[in-house]
Tab-separated table of C-alpha atoms and ligand atoms in Angstrom:
chain	number	residue	atom	x	y	z
P	1	MET	CA	22.135	-221.557	156.090
P	2	PRO	CA	24.117	-224.344	154.492
P	3	LYS	CA	21.964	-227.120	152.233
P	4	ASN	CA	23.232	-230.867	152.361
P	5	THR	CA	23.064	-231.417	148.886
P	6	LEU	CA	26.202	-231.748	146.405
P	7	THR	CA	25.634	-230.074	143.114
P	8	ILE	CA	27.665	-231.195	139.898
P	9	THR	CA	28.872	-229.778	136.662
P	10	ASP	CA	28.938	-232.518	134.149
P	11	ASN	CA	31.551	-230.363	131.683
P	12	ARG	CA	30.727	-233.049	129.040
P	13	THR	CA	27.123	-230.761	128.463
P	14	GLY	CA	27.908	-227.955	131.250
P	15	LYS	CA	24.297	-229.017	133.251
P	16	THR	CA	24.172	-228.913	137.004
P	17	TYR	CA	22.169	-230.651	138.808
P	18	GLU	CA	21.609	-230.779	142.791
P	19	ILE	CA	21.936	-234.194	144.469
P	20	PRO	CA	21.105	-234.936	148.135
P	21	ILE	CA	23.777	-235.716	150.475
P	22	GLU	CA	22.193	-237.977	153.666
P	23	HIS	CA	24.607	-239.138	156.347
P	24	ASP	CA	27.135	-238.325	154.653
P	25	THR	CA	26.674	-240.615	151.181
P	26	ILE	CA	24.872	-239.590	148.002
P	27	ARG	CA	23.162	-242.597	146.338
P	28	ALA	CA	24.263	-243.597	142.990
P	29	MET	CA	21.104	-243.765	141.546
P	30	ASP	CA	21.067	-240.413	141.160
P	31	LEU	CA	24.374	-240.159	138.831
P	32	ARG	CA	22.076	-241.612	135.833
P	33	GLN	CA	20.297	-239.161	135.785
P	34	ILE	CA	23.738	-237.404	134.021
P	35	LYS	CA	23.322	-237.729	130.632
P	36	VAL	CA	24.471	-236.388	126.859
P	37	ALA	CA	22.734	-237.605	125.453
P	38	ASP	CA	19.070	-238.840	126.349
P	39	ARG	CA	20.056	-242.777	125.017
P	40	ASP	CA	23.118	-242.952	127.259
P	41	PHE	CA	23.151	-245.366	130.433
P	42	GLY	CA	23.811	-242.928	132.205
P	43	LEU	CA	27.214	-241.693	134.877
P	44	MET	CA	27.994	-244.890	137.334
P	45	THR	CA	31.148	-244.599	140.314
P	46	TYR	CA	33.665	-247.271	139.712
P	47	ASP	CA	35.082	-248.533	142.817
P	48	PRO	CA	36.469	-251.699	142.323
P	49	ALA	CA	37.141	-253.915	145.835
P	50	TYR	CA	34.666	-250.953	147.476
P	51	LEU	CA	36.537	-249.124	148.563
P	52	ASN	CA	34.415	-245.737	149.430
P	53	THR	CA	30.978	-248.001	149.116
P	54	ALA	CA	28.493	-248.099	151.141
P	55	ALA	CA	26.343	-250.970	150.675
P	56	CYS	CA	23.798	-250.947	152.818
P	57	LYS	CA	22.789	-249.141	156.628
P	58	SER	CA	23.050	-251.061	160.057
P	59	THR	CA	22.970	-250.424	162.802
P	60	ILE	CA	25.293	-253.493	164.239
P	61	THR	CA	28.794	-253.073	163.982
P	62	TYR	CA	30.142	-249.332	164.166
P	63	ILE	CA	33.724	-248.682	163.602
P	64	ASP	CA	36.468	-245.766	163.549
P	65	GLY	CA	39.447	-247.520	161.954
P	66	ASP	CA	41.058	-243.939	161.647
P	67	ALA	CA	40.968	-243.649	165.865
P	68	GLY	CA	41.185	-247.293	166.600
P	69	ILE	CA	36.799	-246.973	167.945
P	70	LEU	CA	34.992	-250.693	167.656
P	71	ARG	CA	31.495	-251.044	168.986
P	72	TYR	CA	28.718	-253.911	169.299
P	73	ARG	CA	24.860	-252.195	169.078
P	74	GLY	CA	26.973	-249.015	171.555
P	75	TYR	CA	28.889	-251.143	173.534
P	76	PRO	CA	32.505	-250.793	173.438
P	77	ILE	CA	34.297	-253.754	172.460
P	78	GLU	CA	36.564	-253.102	175.388
P	79	GLN	CA	34.075	-253.157	177.757
P	80	LEU	CA	32.071	-256.238	176.124
P	81	ALA	CA	35.233	-258.108	175.884
P	82	GLU	CA	35.572	-257.327	179.939
P	83	GLN	CA	32.423	-257.764	180.743
P	84	SER	CA	30.366	-260.068	178.942
P	85	THR	CA	30.132	-262.865	177.549
P	86	TYR	CA	30.718	-264.567	174.244
P	87	LEU	CA	26.823	-266.235	173.806
P	88	GLU	CA	25.362	-262.604	175.205
P	89	THR	CA	27.348	-260.887	172.405
P	90	ALA	CA	25.350	-263.218	169.992
P	91	TYR	CA	22.597	-261.995	171.423
P	92	LEU	CA	22.940	-258.642	171.556
P	93	LEU	CA	24.377	-258.040	167.602
P	94	TYR	CA	20.402	-260.293	166.852
P	95	ARG	CA	18.455	-258.558	169.242
P	96	GLY	CA	19.926	-254.816	168.942
P	97	GLU	CA	20.211	-255.306	172.929
P	98	LEU	CA	22.281	-256.703	176.193
P	99	PRO	CA	19.255	-258.973	178.063
P	100	THR	CA	17.904	-259.434	181.052
P	101	ARG	CA	18.731	-262.466	183.289
P	102	GLN	CA	15.360	-264.231	182.284
P	103	GLN	CA	16.145	-263.098	178.436
P	104	LEU	CA	19.410	-264.646	178.024
P	105	ASP	CA	19.086	-267.538	179.984
P	106	ARG	CA	16.295	-269.229	177.125
P	107	TRP	CA	19.085	-268.041	174.729
P	108	VAL	CA	21.526	-270.151	175.727
P	109	THR	CA	19.255	-273.004	176.874
P	110	GLY	CA	18.305	-272.230	172.882
P	111	VAL	CA	21.469	-272.389	171.566
P	112	THR	CA	22.220	-275.936	173.118
P	113	HIS	CA	19.983	-277.403	172.735
P	114	HIS	CA	20.657	-277.263	169.044
P	115	THR	CA	23.931	-278.155	169.636
P	116	ILE	CA	24.245	-281.615	168.144
P	117	PRO	CA	24.373	-282.777	164.848
P	118	HIS	CA	22.352	-285.304	162.330
P	119	GLU	CA	24.851	-288.885	162.716
P	120	LYS	CA	24.467	-288.330	159.442
P	121	ILE	CA	26.626	-285.201	159.213
P	122	LYS	CA	29.174	-287.776	160.720
P	123	ASN	CA	29.479	-290.057	157.438
P	124	PHE	CA	29.645	-286.981	154.945
P	125	MET	CA	32.285	-285.460	156.769
P	126	GLU	CA	34.136	-288.703	156.327
P	127	GLY	CA	33.496	-288.134	152.858
P	128	PHE	CA	36.622	-285.906	153.587
P	129	ARG	CA	39.949	-286.895	152.854
P	130	TYR	CA	42.428	-287.433	155.959
P	131	ASP	CA	44.133	-284.563	155.556
P	132	ALA	CA	41.704	-282.052	154.405
P	133	HIS	CA	41.979	-279.090	155.474
P	134	PRO	CA	40.054	-278.348	158.881
P	135	MET	CA	37.935	-274.576	156.968
P	136	GLY	CA	37.388	-276.492	153.523
P	137	ILE	CA	35.781	-279.341	156.239
P	138	PHE	CA	33.688	-276.723	157.538
P	139	VAL	CA	32.908	-275.548	154.695
P	140	GLY	CA	31.384	-278.060	153.017
P	141	THR	CA	29.397	-279.855	156.326
P	142	VAL	CA	28.310	-276.130	157.395
P	143	ALA	CA	26.719	-275.842	153.384
P	144	ALA	CA	25.191	-279.779	153.939
P	145	LEU	CA	23.220	-277.988	156.990
P	146	SER	CA	20.724	-276.764	154.387
P	147	THR	CA	19.625	-279.775	153.035
P	148	PHE	CA	18.667	-281.161	156.710
P	149	PHE	CA	17.370	-278.299	157.435
P	150	PRO	CA	15.695	-277.485	154.090
P	151	GLU	CA	13.165	-275.260	156.222
P	152	SER	CA	15.933	-272.991	156.159
P	153	LYS	CA	14.798	-271.988	152.377
P	154	GLN	CA	11.839	-269.649	154.850
P	155	VAL	CA	13.934	-266.406	155.177
P	156	PHE	CA	10.605	-264.331	155.957
P	157	ASP	CA	9.200	-266.538	158.497
P	158	PRO	CA	10.582	-265.216	161.495
P	159	GLU	CA	10.481	-268.383	163.557
P	160	VAL	CA	12.261	-270.357	160.743
P	161	ARG	CA	14.960	-267.211	161.281
P	162	ARG	CA	15.152	-267.254	165.185
P	163	ILE	CA	15.716	-271.471	165.099
P	164	THR	CA	18.579	-270.667	162.201
P	165	PHE	CA	20.181	-268.395	164.533
P	166	TYR	CA	20.049	-271.350	167.116
P	167	ARG	CA	21.645	-274.148	164.528
P	168	GLY	CA	23.562	-272.686	163.661
P	169	VAL	CA	25.685	-271.152	166.496
P	170	ALA	CA	25.000	-274.236	168.441
P	171	LYS	CA	25.850	-276.167	166.005
P	172	THR	CA	28.962	-275.189	164.415
P	173	PRO	CA	31.635	-275.271	167.340
P	174	THR	CA	30.596	-278.570	167.049
P	175	ILE	CA	31.119	-279.760	163.333
P	176	ALA	CA	34.705	-277.895	164.435
P	177	ALA	CA	35.879	-279.902	166.718
P	178	PHE	CA	34.601	-282.676	164.924
P	179	ALA	CA	36.655	-281.647	161.377
P	180	HIS	CA	40.109	-281.621	163.626
P	181	ARG	CA	39.511	-285.078	165.379
P	182	TYR	CA	38.383	-286.625	162.369
P	183	SER	CA	41.833	-285.150	160.723
P	184	ILE	CA	43.773	-286.515	163.587
P	185	GLY	CA	41.831	-289.881	163.339
P	186	MET	CA	40.442	-289.023	166.919
P	187	PRO	CA	36.657	-290.543	168.035
P	188	TYR	CA	34.731	-287.439	167.924
P	189	ALA	CA	33.641	-286.315	171.947
P	190	TYR	CA	29.721	-285.294	171.506
P	191	PRO	CA	28.608	-281.880	172.848
P	192	ASP	CA	28.210	-281.702	177.088
P	193	ASN	CA	25.617	-279.368	177.478
P	194	GLU	CA	26.869	-279.265	181.168
P	195	LEU	CA	29.558	-276.625	180.077
P	196	SER	CA	29.346	-273.199	178.995
P	197	TYR	CA	29.911	-272.660	175.161
P	198	THR	CA	33.332	-272.837	175.078
P	199	GLY	CA	34.228	-274.545	177.312
P	200	ASN	CA	31.968	-277.907	175.881
P	201	PHE	CA	34.467	-276.542	172.581
P	202	LEU	CA	37.396	-277.010	174.002
P	203	SER	CA	35.549	-280.986	175.312
P	204	MET	CA	34.831	-281.614	171.846
P	205	MET	CA	38.424	-280.528	170.322
P	206	PHE	CA	40.468	-282.097	173.221
P	207	LYS	CA	38.520	-284.694	175.388
P	208	GLY	CA	40.149	-287.666	175.932
P	209	THR	CA	38.950	-290.975	177.455
P	210	GLU	CA	38.024	-289.132	180.992
P	211	LEU	CA	34.660	-289.150	181.912
P	212	ARG	CA	33.967	-285.457	182.007
P	213	TYR	CA	36.351	-283.073	180.199
P	214	LYS	CA	36.934	-280.454	183.371
P	215	PRO	CA	38.548	-277.208	181.021
P	216	ASN	CA	40.586	-274.713	182.219
P	217	PRO	CA	39.023	-271.441	183.702
P	218	VAL	CA	41.419	-269.425	182.000
P	219	LEU	CA	41.786	-270.421	179.250
P	220	GLU	CA	37.666	-271.077	178.842
P	221	ARG	CA	37.215	-267.385	179.329
P	222	ALA	CA	40.588	-266.476	177.043
P	223	LEU	CA	38.378	-268.396	175.103
P	224	ASP	CA	35.001	-266.741	174.882
P	225	ILE	CA	36.776	-262.882	174.682
P	226	LEU	CA	38.814	-263.533	171.456
P	227	PHE	CA	35.211	-265.120	170.750
P	228	ILE	CA	33.685	-261.820	171.354
P	229	LEU	CA	36.088	-259.712	169.535
P	230	HIS	CA	35.177	-261.713	166.433
P	231	ALA	CA	31.690	-261.726	167.033
P	232	ASP	CA	30.895	-259.126	163.691
P	233	HIS	CA	33.134	-256.433	161.938
P	234	GLU	CA	30.395	-254.520	159.771
P	235	GLN	CA	31.277	-255.227	156.042
P	236	ASN	CA	34.070	-257.070	155.699
P	237	CYS	CA	34.874	-259.315	152.374
P	238	SER	CA	33.086	-262.620	154.877
P	239	THR	CA	29.880	-260.604	156.294
P	240	SER	CA	29.152	-258.794	152.628
P	241	ALA	CA	29.533	-262.741	151.248
P	242	MET	CA	26.637	-263.370	153.174
P	243	ARG	CA	24.672	-260.263	152.628
P	244	VAL	CA	25.159	-260.947	148.351
P	245	VAL	CA	24.657	-264.711	149.104
P	246	GLY	CA	22.063	-264.217	150.526
P	247	SER	CA	20.964	-261.497	148.689
P	248	ALA	CA	19.325	-263.546	146.654
P	249	GLN	CA	17.239	-265.192	149.316
P	250	THR	CA	19.972	-268.674	149.198
P	251	ASP	CA	19.260	-269.965	152.891
P	252	PRO	CA	21.755	-268.540	155.752
P	253	PHE	CA	23.355	-272.066	156.074
P	254	THR	CA	24.914	-271.988	152.250
P	255	ALA	CA	25.121	-268.311	152.760
P	256	ILE	CA	27.206	-268.442	155.934
P	257	ALA	CA	28.673	-271.376	153.504
P	258	ALA	CA	29.847	-269.138	151.211
P	259	ALA	CA	30.610	-266.128	154.286
P	260	ALA	CA	33.116	-268.803	155.363
P	261	ALA	CA	34.704	-269.041	152.322
P	262	ALA	CA	35.827	-265.735	151.975
P	263	LEU	CA	36.963	-265.820	154.966
P	264	TYR	CA	39.104	-269.253	154.498
P	265	GLY	CA	41.877	-266.293	152.384
P	266	PRO	CA	44.658	-265.632	153.709
P	267	LEU	CA	43.450	-261.979	153.061
P	268	HIS	CA	41.428	-262.693	155.474
P	269	GLY	CA	40.079	-264.808	158.518
P	270	GLY	CA	43.327	-267.204	157.139
P	271	ALA	CA	45.552	-264.595	158.028
P	272	ASN	CA	46.251	-265.736	162.047
P	273	GLU	CA	46.786	-269.323	160.110
P	274	ALA	CA	49.408	-267.338	158.526
P	275	VAL	CA	50.644	-265.424	161.314
P	276	LEU	CA	52.112	-268.170	162.738
P	277	ARG	CA	53.597	-270.006	159.617
P	278	MET	CA	55.530	-266.029	159.310
P	279	LEU	CA	56.555	-266.123	162.437
P	280	ALA	CA	58.636	-269.786	162.229
P	281	GLU	CA	59.342	-269.436	158.816
P	282	ILE	CA	61.407	-265.938	160.827
P	283	GLY	CA	62.761	-268.716	163.407
P	284	SER	CA	64.557	-266.239	165.707
P	285	LYS	CA	64.217	-262.471	166.290
P	286	ASP	CA	68.372	-262.112	164.883
P	287	LYS	CA	66.376	-263.379	161.397
P	288	ILE	CA	63.486	-260.472	161.533
P	289	PRO	CA	65.626	-257.627	159.513
P	290	ALA	CA	66.214	-259.325	157.012
P	291	TYR	CA	62.550	-260.512	156.299
P	292	ILE	CA	61.735	-257.277	157.348
P	293	LYS	CA	63.439	-255.769	153.961
P	294	ARG	CA	61.691	-258.768	152.217
P	295	VAL	CA	58.526	-257.191	152.313
P	296	LYS	CA	59.483	-254.274	151.478
P	297	ALA	CA	60.918	-255.112	148.789
P	298	GLY	CA	57.494	-256.314	147.848
P	299	GLU	CA	58.403	-260.207	147.949
P	300	VAL	CA	56.324	-260.809	150.669
P	301	LYS	CA	53.230	-259.748	153.144
P	302	LEU	CA	54.149	-258.749	156.923
P	303	MET	CA	50.863	-260.800	157.467
P	304	GLY	CA	48.854	-259.900	160.678
P	305	PHE	CA	49.409	-256.357	159.715
P	306	GLY	CA	47.218	-253.769	157.748
P	307	HIS	CA	43.555	-253.081	157.788
P	308	ARG	CA	41.431	-251.641	154.698
P	309	VAL	CA	39.858	-249.695	157.707
P	310	TYR	CA	41.935	-249.954	161.059
P	311	LYS	CA	44.734	-246.638	159.841
P	312	ASN	CA	45.030	-247.095	163.807
P	313	TYR	CA	46.466	-249.698	165.912
P	314	ASP	CA	43.323	-252.882	165.707
P	315	PRO	CA	41.553	-252.368	168.948
P	316	ARG	CA	41.129	-255.972	169.486
P	317	ALA	CA	44.647	-256.397	168.296
P	318	ARG	CA	45.392	-254.567	172.302
P	319	ILE	CA	42.507	-256.985	174.402
P	320	ILE	CA	44.569	-260.079	172.929
P	321	LYS	CA	48.042	-258.704	173.654
P	322	ARG	CA	46.845	-258.604	177.053
P	323	THR	CA	45.007	-262.032	177.068
P	324	ALA	CA	47.957	-263.466	175.649
P	325	ASP	CA	49.995	-262.868	179.314
P	326	GLU	CA	47.168	-264.575	180.785
P	327	VAL	CA	46.481	-267.428	179.156
P	328	PHE	CA	50.720	-268.064	178.762
P	329	GLU	CA	50.600	-267.623	182.606
P	330	VAL	CA	48.953	-270.845	182.303
P	331	THR	CA	50.432	-272.874	179.393
P	332	GLY	CA	52.837	-271.387	179.380
P	333	LYS	CA	55.277	-268.647	177.142
P	334	ASN	CA	54.702	-269.285	173.464
P	335	PRO	CA	58.073	-269.236	172.456
P	336	LEU	CA	57.296	-267.135	168.979
P	337	LEU	CA	55.837	-264.545	171.321
P	338	ASP	CA	59.188	-263.084	171.956
P	339	ILE	CA	59.427	-262.733	167.732
P	340	ALA	CA	56.177	-261.089	167.461
P	341	LEU	CA	56.635	-258.914	169.786
P	342	GLU	CA	60.158	-257.621	168.611
P	343	LEU	CA	59.001	-257.912	164.788
P	344	GLU	CA	55.948	-254.922	165.959
P	345	ARG	CA	58.186	-253.203	167.843
P	346	ILE	CA	60.352	-253.164	165.039
P	347	ALA	CA	57.757	-251.900	162.315
P	348	LEU	CA	56.319	-249.556	164.462
P	349	GLU	CA	59.433	-247.263	164.258
P	350	ASP	CA	59.801	-247.940	160.673
P	351	ASP	CA	59.119	-245.605	157.962
P	352	TYR	CA	57.643	-247.898	155.212
P	353	PHE	CA	55.018	-249.257	157.971
P	354	VAL	CA	54.671	-246.380	159.771
P	355	THR	CA	53.378	-243.892	156.803
P	356	ARG	CA	51.148	-246.245	154.969
P	357	LYS	CA	49.646	-247.055	159.116
P	358	LEU	CA	49.867	-250.839	158.947
P	359	TYR	CA	49.417	-251.811	162.954
P	360	PRO	CA	48.789	-255.027	164.214
P	361	ASN	CA	45.796	-256.032	163.561
P	362	VAL	CA	43.547	-259.396	165.037
P	363	ASP	CA	45.260	-262.082	163.156
P	364	PHE	CA	48.358	-260.759	164.766
P	365	TYR	CA	48.265	-262.256	168.006
P	366	SER	CA	45.229	-264.506	167.503
P	367	GLY	CA	47.027	-267.682	166.551
P	368	LEU	CA	49.882	-267.014	169.315
P	369	ILE	CA	46.973	-268.151	171.979
P	370	TYR	CA	45.251	-270.506	170.303
P	371	GLN	CA	48.495	-271.949	170.028
P	372	ALA	CA	49.176	-273.063	173.419
P	373	MET	CA	45.851	-273.567	173.885
P	374	GLY	CA	47.116	-276.994	171.774
P	375	PHE	CA	45.021	-275.733	168.437
P	376	PRO	CA	46.500	-276.714	165.387
P	377	THR	CA	47.800	-274.271	163.248
P	378	ASP	CA	44.828	-275.330	160.712
P	379	MET	CA	42.376	-275.047	162.761
P	380	PHE	CA	42.815	-271.431	163.399
P	381	PRO	CA	41.095	-269.897	160.076
P	382	VAL	CA	38.254	-272.288	161.609
P	383	LEU	CA	38.640	-270.569	165.055
P	384	PHE	CA	38.418	-267.218	163.608
P	385	ALA	CA	34.714	-268.700	161.636
P	386	ILE	CA	32.315	-270.604	165.031
P	387	PRO	CA	32.673	-267.146	166.716
P	388	ARG	CA	31.543	-264.224	162.825
P	389	VAL	CA	28.440	-266.884	162.443
P	390	SER	CA	26.288	-264.377	165.145
P	391	GLY	CA	27.406	-261.525	163.028
P	392	TRP	CA	26.813	-263.095	160.144
P	393	LEU	CA	23.234	-264.052	161.002
P	394	SER	CA	23.020	-261.342	162.767
P	395	GLN	CA	24.273	-258.820	159.707
P	396	TRP	CA	22.097	-261.736	157.634
P	397	GLU	CA	18.728	-261.127	159.019
P	398	GLU	CA	19.593	-257.219	159.445
P	399	MET	CA	19.904	-257.146	155.199
P	400	ILE	CA	16.076	-259.665	154.982
P	401	LEU	CA	14.734	-257.469	156.855
P	402	ASP	CA	15.876	-254.194	154.878
P	403	PRO	CA	12.899	-252.870	152.194
P	404	GLU	CA	16.173	-250.535	150.774
P	405	GLN	CA	18.133	-253.984	150.184
P	406	LYS	CA	17.176	-255.681	146.209
P	407	ILE	CA	19.347	-258.923	145.094
P	408	ALA	CA	22.863	-257.566	144.636
P	409	ARG	CA	24.018	-256.687	141.887
P	410	PRO	CA	27.107	-254.664	140.828
P	411	ARG	CA	27.754	-253.059	136.931
P	412	GLN	CA	31.348	-253.033	135.432
P	413	VAL	CA	32.821	-250.953	133.090
P	414	TYR	CA	32.057	-253.361	130.096
P	415	LEU	CA	36.411	-253.016	127.685
P	416	GLY	CA	35.863	-256.187	125.704
P	417	GLU	CA	35.808	-256.074	121.614
P	418	GLY	CA	32.687	-253.815	120.503
P	419	GLU	CA	30.382	-257.133	118.243
P	420	ARG	CA	32.031	-258.895	115.745
P	421	ASN	CA	30.979	-261.975	114.007
P	422	TYR	CA	31.823	-265.349	114.445
P	423	VAL	CA	34.743	-267.122	113.021
P	424	PRO	CA	34.972	-270.804	112.433
P	425	MET	CA	37.652	-272.521	113.193
P	426	GLU	CA	39.803	-273.596	109.672
P	427	GLU	CA	39.803	-269.147	109.732
P	428	ARG	CA	40.414	-268.908	113.313
P	429	GLU	CA	44.967	-269.657	113.383
P	430	ALA	CA	45.224	-266.630	111.891
P	431	VAL	CA	43.073	-263.830	114.164
P	432	THR	CA	44.758	-266.184	117.521
P	433	ALA	CA	48.129	-266.248	116.793
P	434	THR	CA	48.292	-261.738	116.508
P	435	ARG	CA	46.838	-262.896	120.987
P	436	SER	CA	49.650	-265.496	121.799
D	1	LIG	N1	52.657	-256.102	155.144
D	1	LIG	C1	53.582	-255.070	153.489
D	1	LIG	N2	52.893	-254.358	153.076
D	1	LIG	C2	51.881	-254.298	153.115
D	1	LIG	C3	51.402	-255.264	154.343
D	1	LIG	C4	51.322	-255.771	155.070
D	1	LIG	N3	50.970	-256.790	155.842
D	1	LIG	N4	49.412	-254.772	154.114
D	1	LIG	C5	49.279	-253.482	153.317
D	1	LIG	N5	51.007	-253.499	153.318
D	1	LIG	C6	51.097	-252.306	151.351
D	1	LIG	C7	50.108	-252.409	149.835
D	1	LIG	O1	51.435	-252.657	149.274
D	1	LIG	C8	49.882	-251.031	149.861
D	1	LIG	O2	51.560	-250.433	149.065
D	1	LIG	P1	51.496	-249.639	148.282
D	1	LIG	O3	50.615	-248.624	148.736
D	1	LIG	O4	53.205	-249.385	148.542
D	1	LIG	O5	50.916	-250.343	147.197
D	1	LIG	C9	49.695	-250.228	151.074
D	1	LIG	O6	50.193	-251.052	152.472
D	1	LIG	C10	48.380	-250.357	151.403
D	1	LIG	O7	47.703	-251.105	151.630
D	1	LIG	P2	46.598	-251.847	150.750
D	1	LIG	O8	47.211	-253.421	149.619
D	1	LIG	O9	46.280	-250.566	149.784
D	1	LIG	O10	45.495	-251.867	151.780
D	1	LIG	P3	43.864	-253.122	151.440
D	1	LIG	O11	43.513	-252.541	153.036
D	1	LIG	O12	44.040	-253.603	150.142
D	1	LIG	O13	44.578	-254.534	151.794
D	1	LIG	C11	44.879	-256.003	154.015
D	1	LIG	C12	44.217	-255.225	153.754
D	1	LIG	C13	44.197	-257.157	152.995
D	1	LIG	C14	44.797	-256.805	155.789
D	1	LIG	C15	46.478	-255.956	153.551
D	1	LIG	O14	46.461	-254.747	154.949
D	1	LIG	C16	47.294	-257.222	154.246
D	1	LIG	O15	47.095	-258.105	152.177
D	1	LIG	N6	47.337	-257.824	155.285
D	1	LIG	C17	48.221	-259.310	155.708
D	1	LIG	C18	47.022	-260.349	155.821
D	1	LIG	C19	46.429	-259.598	156.617
D	1	LIG	O16	47.012	-259.801	158.214
D	1	LIG	N7	45.496	-259.502	156.711
D	1	LIG	C20	44.110	-260.018	158.113
D	1	LIG	C21	42.616	-258.335	157.788
D	1	LIG	S1	42.286	-258.825	160.148
D	1	LIG	C22	40.953	-259.526	158.866
D	1	LIG	O17	40.295	-259.616	157.405
D	1	LIG	C23	40.682	-260.094	159.776
């Protein structure tokens, strides 16, 4: 009868240890008993960038990166993109089950009731320079929400958590749209709660002098699909930031700001912006081979390609590609699409990308849709952050309620100097000179 254990022999001492295996993992703390001498600290694992470390147990999102599978609470992303709405998906992520009609109606009303931010938020945003990047404004303003809702610090109060979820999901599109309108000098458009979540967001972004903005239903639905696809993605960089900051029992608005800060980076949610800038820099199909050459020489990265988890086609990219066709029928084709398609074709045949299993990720085509819809390039990371708020808050709540979680605090392998005596200033030169 095979045993669900791992036997380790420490060749330094000849001692053997038997460690339980649960869910194909061993507990890193079980390694601490492995010592040479009693006063040793014990064995640790070394895993920079957490390539092979599970930091939590979760029931929210499942990814099989080799097979290109993504599911929220067990439901395939393809079915949700086809049949669900973003707010219903947010409910699913947060509550664990699809809502009944009545539950969904209450949920939508709950979110809709919280779309208007405090008027002082506008004053706060006006402190930014006129040309501030909207993601910078977003990060700063979301953090400021914690000062408007100090009760959000009561992280163990379920009622406070519920209302914080509504506020987070409801206010972030308003903040995002205000950030955009501020940066182009347009008066703010207040939420129109008669519209859908994405319809209202389009209205706050693009409303001109008309009394009521009428979103194009194809674009409204396409944005809703994009929001579903971006809602969660298990323990990525920004979600890990949310959990790490939240583990200190920091209020969730401040933790969302930290998560959004992580998302801002070009290797994460900032990649959609970087893809568009890359496609514009390439400029035409005939310049692609030269660009690929630079990628292979390690001079630049092919933005929107590669993923830590997916070693297959990102299932979200496949859905986005289909959605792009529907959007382009309304908006006209984005001229950069041909470059993107040709880039993908060449890359998927090239040995460099094939051997490294580099496929288009969620960000490769999303920017083309956003641009065709009229969103400026620097809004793209913000468009990623808005729907991810529901995922971040669901993951945060799971972390807060998990009895196994504590304040996140990794270990290090210290390789610096041993103890040495302080050197007075006048005696220092000789020491520092040897280092510079
Ligand atoms: N272009 C060129 N080469 C790449 C790319 C790329 N986009 N991505 C990975 N590689 C290469 C690496 O140079 C490395 O090659 P090597 O083995 O010769 O050194 C190999 O592929 C493995 O890549 P890693 O960097 O080890 O992969 P990692 O898991 O650390 O990084 C990441 C994943 C950050 C997404 C990376 O693929 C990347 O930088 N892609 C471009 C940015 C991007 O699109 N980010 C969005 C990701 S999706 C999201 O966050 C929503």
